[in-house]
Amino acid sequence: MSPGRVTGVVGHPVEHSLSPALHNAAYRALGLDWSYHAFDVAPGELAAAVAGAKALGLRGLSVTMPHKEEAAFLADRRSRAARRLAACNTLVFESSGTVAESTDGEGFLADLREGAGFEPEGRSCAVIGAGGVARAVILALSEAGAREILVVNRTPVNAFRAAAVARGRARVGRPAELQSTELVVQATPVGMTGVEAGRLPADPRHLGSGQLVVDLVYRPAETEFLAEAARNGARVRNGLGMLVRQAGLQVTLFTGSEAPLEEMWQAIGEKEDSPRKS
Ligand code: NAP
């Protein structure tokens, strides 16, 4: 067995993160004597935390709120997605320097294709929200060849900024336009356990058959939004598949091995639904 290495996630708060369970299960399944830990890093402390992690010989870090933008800035090199988004969710410490990567968009696309059986190329899509994850999804859908991407958000100026990551394919849309799209992605924290209940800029009663509705929230596994869309005949999927796949891509970046997705699903007490094509 190769010597053990340490990885982890930096965020604030981070104590409820599922990442340690996912990554440690992957290391066990791969037969690696590695460990992954949650590090609560307060705003303003990221640069010191990253310098310390490098000095201590960590292999890399997952990065979550509120550090995604600053982490990309601190890196020596950035992947194409990290550059386009000016944010990252992964730092890999190579001997040649720190590399910023973003696995959210790729994890989302992999789940859409392999988990939900939906190919976005040539399709009309919509994203509700304009935050970090919404932007990663907009960029990924654009690069996958989606015909158009409507961005619907509470604060219009943020919608314009988010649509700008995919100029030419993404535009700011009105809630009423969601009905005519084939894929609707809910990418705000509304509905998440521990988040104050809020109203989305879209009414799920207007979504229905012929549409795939993905809510990126994964806790709870079924939000009110998803339940209502399903009652109206939409095919639905929650955010667990993206969560597992973006973590799987990080496992590959850290270890160089293909991620054992089945064991990672088991580690969070879930199993993958079999996809239906749409
Ligand atoms: P974020 O940057 O804080 O995004 C906030 C976005 O949500 C903004 O567009 C904001 O609108 C909108 N919003 C917030 N509260 C709202 C409300 N009450 N009503 C309407 N819109 C509201 O967060 P993020 O990092 O993008 O993450 C968003 C969510 O995605 C997370 O909470 C989590 O549930 C989920 N997520 C899932 C995965 C996964 O792997 N499945 C990974 C990461 C995150 P304004 O512009 O108007 O402020």
Coordinates of C-alpha atoms and ligand atoms in Angstrom, one line a residue:
M1 CA 0.0 0.0 0.0
S2 CA 1.3 3.5 -0.9
P3 CA 1.9 5.9 2.1
G4 CA -1.2 7.6 3.3
R5 CA -2.1 11.1 2.2
V6 CA -4.5 13.7 3.6
T7 CA -7.2 15.6 1.8
G8 CA -10.2 17.5 3.0
V9 CA -12.8 20.2 2.5
V10 CA -12.6 23.9 3.5
G11 CA -15.8 25.8 4.0
H12 CA -17.8 27.7 6.6
P13 CA -19.9 26.2 7.9
V14 CA -18.7 22.7 7.0
E15 CA -19.8 20.3 9.8
H16 CA -22.8 18.9 7.9
S17 CA -20.8 18.2 4.7
L18 CA -21.3 14.8 3.2
S19 CA -17.9 15.1 1.5
P20 CA -15.9 13.2 4.2
A21 CA -18.2 10.2 3.9
L22 CA -18.0 10.2 0.1
H23 CA -14.3 10.6 -0.2
N24 CA -13.3 8.3 2.7
A25 CA -15.6 5.5 1.2
A26 CA -13.8 6.0 -2.2
Y27 CA -10.3 5.7 -0.6
R28 CA -11.4 2.5 1.2
A29 CA -12.8 1.0 -1.9
L30 CA -9.6 1.9 -3.9
G31 CA -7.5 0.3 -1.2
L32 CA -5.7 3.6 -0.4
D33 CA -4.5 4.5 3.1
W34 CA -5.7 8.1 2.6
S35 CA -8.0 10.2 4.8
Y36 CA -10.3 13.2 4.1
H37 CA -11.4 15.7 6.8
A38 CA -13.7 18.7 7.1
F39 CA -11.9 21.9 8.0
D40 CA -14.0 24.9 9.1
V41 CA -12.1 27.9 7.8
A42 CA -13.6 31.3 8.6
P43 CA -13.9 34.0 6.0
G44 CA -10.6 35.8 5.7
E45 CA -8.6 32.8 6.7
L46 CA -8.4 30.9 3.4
A47 CA -5.0 32.0 2.3
A48 CA -3.4 30.9 5.6
A49 CA -5.3 27.6 5.5
V50 CA -4.2 26.8 2.0
A51 CA -0.6 27.8 2.7
G52 CA -0.7 25.5 5.8
A53 CA -2.3 22.6 3.9
K54 CA 0.5 22.8 1.3
A55 CA 3.2 23.0 3.9
L56 CA 1.8 20.0 5.7
G57 CA 1.8 18.0 2.4
L58 CA -1.9 17.6 1.8
R59 CA -2.7 16.3 -1.6
G60 CA -5.6 18.7 -2.2
L61 CA -8.8 20.3 -0.9
S62 CA -12.4 20.5 -1.9
V63 CA -13.6 24.1 -1.6
T64 CA -17.1 25.1 -0.6
M65 CA -19.0 28.3 0.4
P66 CA -17.8 31.0 1.0
H67 CA -14.3 30.3 -0.4
K68 CA -14.9 29.3 -4.1
E69 CA -13.9 32.6 -5.7
E70 CA -10.9 33.3 -3.4
A71 CA -9.6 29.8 -3.9
A72 CA -9.4 30.2 -7.7
F73 CA -7.6 33.5 -7.2
L74 CA -5.0 31.8 -4.9
A75 CA -4.1 29.0 -7.3
D76 CA -1.1 29.1 -9.7
R77 CA -3.0 27.5 -12.6
R78 CA -6.8 27.3 -13.4
S79 CA -8.7 24.8 -15.5
R80 CA -10.8 26.2 -18.3
A81 CA -14.0 26.0 -16.2
A82 CA -12.3 27.6 -13.2
R83 CA -11.1 30.5 -15.4
R84 CA -14.5 31.0 -17.0
L85 CA -16.3 31.0 -13.7
A86 CA -13.6 32.8 -11.7
A87 CA -14.3 30.2 -9.0
C88 CA -13.4 26.6 -8.2
N89 CA -14.5 23.8 -6.0
T90 CA -11.1 21.9 -5.9
L91 CA -7.5 22.7 -5.3
V92 CA -4.9 20.1 -6.2
F93 CA -1.4 20.6 -4.8
E94 CA 1.1 19.5 -7.5
S95 CA 4.8 19.8 -7.1
S96 CA 4.7 22.4 -9.9
G97 CA 2.1 24.5 -8.0
T98 CA -1.6 24.7 -7.0
V99 CA -4.2 23.9 -9.6
A100 CA -7.8 25.2 -9.4
E101 CA -10.5 22.9 -10.9
S102 CA -14.2 23.1 -11.0
T103 CA -16.0 19.7 -11.0
D104 CA -19.6 21.0 -10.4
G105 CA -20.5 21.5 -14.1
E106 CA -18.9 18.2 -15.2
G107 CA -20.6 16.4 -12.3
F108 CA -23.9 17.9 -13.2
L109 CA -23.6 16.9 -16.9
A110 CA -22.5 13.3 -16.0
D111 CA -25.5 13.0 -13.7
L112 CA -27.9 14.4 -16.4
R113 CA -26.6 12.0 -19.0
E114 CA -25.9 8.8 -17.0
G115 CA -28.3 9.4 -14.1
A116 CA -31.3 10.9 -15.8
G117 CA -30.7 9.7 -19.4
F118 CA -31.0 13.3 -20.7
E119 CA -28.7 14.6 -23.5
P120 CA -28.7 18.4 -23.4
E121 CA -27.3 18.9 -27.0
G122 CA -29.8 20.8 -29.0
R123 CA -32.3 21.1 -26.2
S124 CA -34.0 24.1 -24.6
C125 CA -33.0 24.4 -21.0
A126 CA -33.7 26.8 -18.0
V127 CA -31.8 27.5 -14.8
I128 CA -33.5 29.0 -11.8
G129 CA -30.9 31.0 -9.8
A130 CA -27.7 32.9 -10.6
G131 CA -25.3 31.9 -7.8
G132 CA -22.1 29.9 -8.0
V133 CA -23.7 26.6 -8.8
A134 CA -26.2 28.1 -11.3
R135 CA -23.3 29.6 -13.2
A136 CA -21.4 26.3 -13.3
V137 CA -24.5 24.6 -14.7
I138 CA -25.1 27.4 -17.3
L139 CA -21.5 27.0 -18.5
A140 CA -21.7 23.2 -18.6
L141 CA -25.0 23.2 -20.5
S142 CA -23.6 25.7 -23.0
E143 CA -20.5 23.7 -23.6
A144 CA -22.6 20.6 -24.0
G145 CA -24.4 22.3 -26.9
A146 CA -27.8 23.2 -25.3
R147 CA -29.8 25.2 -27.9
E148 CA -30.8 27.9 -25.4
I149 CA -30.5 28.4 -21.7
L150 CA -33.0 30.7 -19.9
V151 CA -31.8 32.2 -16.7
V152 CA -34.6 33.0 -14.2
N153 CA -33.6 34.7 -11.0
R154 CA -35.1 36.8 -8.2
T155 CA -32.6 39.7 -8.8
P156 CA -32.4 40.5 -12.5
V157 CA -28.9 42.1 -12.4
N158 CA -27.5 38.8 -11.1
A159 CA -29.4 36.9 -13.8
F160 CA -27.7 39.1 -16.5
R161 CA -24.3 38.4 -14.9
A162 CA -24.9 34.7 -14.8
A163 CA -26.1 34.5 -18.4
A164 CA -22.9 36.3 -19.4
V165 CA -20.9 33.1 -18.7
A166 CA -22.5 31.6 -21.8
R167 CA -22.9 34.5 -24.2
G168 CA -24.9 33.6 -27.3
R169 CA -26.7 30.7 -25.7
A170 CA -27.9 31.9 -22.4
R171 CA -30.3 34.8 -21.9
V172 CA -32.4 36.2 -19.0
G173 CA -35.9 34.6 -19.1
R174 CA -39.3 35.2 -17.6
P175 CA -40.8 32.6 -15.2
A176 CA -43.7 32.0 -17.7
E177 CA -41.2 30.9 -20.3
L178 CA -40.1 27.9 -18.2
Q179 CA -43.1 25.9 -19.4
S180 CA -41.8 25.7 -22.9
T181 CA -38.4 24.3 -22.0
E182 CA -37.3 20.6 -21.9
L183 CA -35.1 20.8 -18.8
V184 CA -35.5 23.0 -15.7
V185 CA -32.7 23.1 -13.2
Q186 CA -33.5 24.6 -9.7
A187 CA -30.2 26.0 -8.5
T188 CA -31.1 28.2 -5.5
P189 CA -30.9 27.1 -1.8
V190 CA -34.7 27.4 -1.5
G191 CA -36.2 24.2 0.0
M192 CA -32.9 23.1 1.6
T193 CA -33.0 21.9 5.2
G194 CA -31.9 24.7 7.5
V195 CA -32.6 27.5 5.0
E196 CA -35.4 29.8 5.7
A197 CA -38.4 28.9 3.5
G198 CA -38.6 31.2 0.5
R199 CA -40.6 31.6 -2.6
L200 CA -38.9 30.7 -5.9
P201 CA -39.3 33.0 -8.9
A202 CA -41.0 30.0 -10.6
D203 CA -44.2 28.1 -9.8
P204 CA -43.8 24.4 -10.1
R205 CA -47.5 24.0 -10.9
H206 CA -46.6 25.3 -14.4
L207 CA -44.1 22.5 -15.0
G208 CA -45.3 19.2 -16.2
S209 CA -45.2 16.3 -18.6
G210 CA -42.5 16.3 -21.2
Q211 CA -40.1 18.1 -18.9
L212 CA -37.2 17.0 -16.8
V213 CA -37.0 19.0 -13.6
V214 CA -33.7 18.8 -11.5
D215 CA -33.5 20.3 -8.1
L216 CA -29.9 20.6 -7.1
V217 CA -30.9 20.6 -3.4
Y218 CA -30.2 17.2 -1.9
R219 CA -31.2 17.7 1.7
P220 CA -34.1 16.8 1.8
A221 CA -34.0 14.3 -1.0
E222 CA -37.4 15.7 -2.2
T223 CA -38.1 19.4 -2.0
E224 CA -41.6 20.9 -2.2
F225 CA -40.7 22.2 -5.6
L226 CA -39.7 18.7 -6.9
A227 CA -42.8 17.1 -5.3
E228 CA -45.1 19.6 -7.0
A229 CA -43.4 19.3 -10.4
A230 CA -43.8 15.5 -10.1
R231 CA -47.5 15.7 -9.2
N232 CA -47.9 17.7 -12.4
G233 CA -46.3 15.0 -14.5
A234 CA -42.7 16.1 -14.8
R235 CA -39.9 13.7 -14.6
V236 CA -37.8 14.7 -11.6
R237 CA -34.3 14.2 -10.1
N238 CA -32.7 15.6 -7.0
G239 CA -29.1 16.9 -6.4
L240 CA -27.6 13.8 -4.9
G241 CA -26.4 12.4 -8.3
M242 CA -24.5 15.6 -9.0
L243 CA -23.1 15.6 -5.5
V244 CA -21.8 12.1 -5.8
R245 CA -20.4 12.6 -9.3
Q246 CA -18.6 16.0 -8.6
A247 CA -17.0 14.3 -5.6
G248 CA -16.1 11.3 -7.8
L249 CA -14.3 13.7 -10.2
Q250 CA -12.4 15.2 -7.3
V251 CA -11.3 11.6 -6.2
T252 CA -9.9 11.1 -9.7
L253 CA -8.1 14.5 -9.6
F254 CA -6.5 13.7 -6.2
T255 CA -5.7 10.0 -6.7
G256 CA -5.5 9.4 -10.4
S257 CA -8.0 6.5 -10.1
E258 CA -11.5 6.1 -11.4
A259 CA -13.9 6.8 -8.6
P260 CA -15.9 3.9 -7.1
L261 CA -19.3 5.5 -7.5
E262 CA -21.3 2.6 -6.2
E263 CA -19.4 2.6 -2.8
M264 CA -19.8 6.4 -2.7
W265 CA -23.6 6.1 -3.1
Q266 CA -23.6 3.4 -0.3
A267 CA -21.6 5.7 2.0
I268 CA -24.4 8.3 2.1
G269 CA -27.1 5.6 2.4
E270 CA -28.5 6.0 -1.1
K271 CA -28.5 4.1 -4.3
E272 CA -28.6 5.3 -7.8
D273 CA -32.0 5.3 -9.6
S274 CA -31.8 3.7 -13.0
P275 CA -32.3 6.3 -15.7
R276 CA -35.0 6.6 -18.3
K277 CA -34.2 8.4 -21.5
S278 CA -35.8 11.7 -22.4
Ligands
NAP1 P1 -25.5 30.9 -3.9 O1 -24.3 31.3 -4.6 O2 -25.7 31.4 -2.5 O3 -26.8 31.2 -4.8 C1 -27.8 31.9 -4.4 C2 -28.8 32.0 -5.6 O4 -30.1 31.6 -5.1 C3 -29.0 33.4 -6.1 O5 -29.3 33.4 -7.4 C4 -30.1 33.9 -5.2 O6 -30.9 34.9 -5.8 C5 -31.0 32.7 -5.2 N1 -31.8 32.7 -3.9 C6 -31.4 32.5 -2.7 N2 -32.4 32.6 -1.8 C7 -33.5 32.8 -2.6 C8 -34.9 32.9 -2.3 N3 -35.4 32.9 -1.0 N4 -35.8 33.1 -3.3 C9 -35.3 33.1 -4.6 N5 -34.0 33.0 -4.9 C10 -33.1 32.8 -3.9 O7 -25.6 29.3 -3.7 P2 -24.9 28.2 -4.6 O8 -23.5 27.9 -4.1 O9 -25.1 28.6 -6.0 O10 -25.8 27.0 -4.2 C11 -27.2 26.9 -4.4 C12 -27.7 25.6 -3.9 O11 -27.3 24.6 -4.8 C13 -27.2 25.2 -2.5 O12 -27.9 25.8 -1.5 C14 -27.3 23.7 -2.6 O13 -28.6 23.3 -2.1 C15 -27.2 23.4 -4.0 N6 -26.0 22.7 -4.4 C16 -26.0 21.5 -4.8 C17 -24.8 20.8 -5.2 C18 -24.9 19.4 -5.7 O14 -23.9 18.8 -5.9 N7 -26.1 18.9 -5.8 C19 -23.6 21.5 -5.0 C20 -23.6 22.8 -4.5 C21 -24.8 23.4 -4.2 P3 -30.5 36.5 -5.8 O15 -29.5 36.6 -7.0 O16 -31.8 37.2 -6.0 O17 -29.8 36.7 -4.5

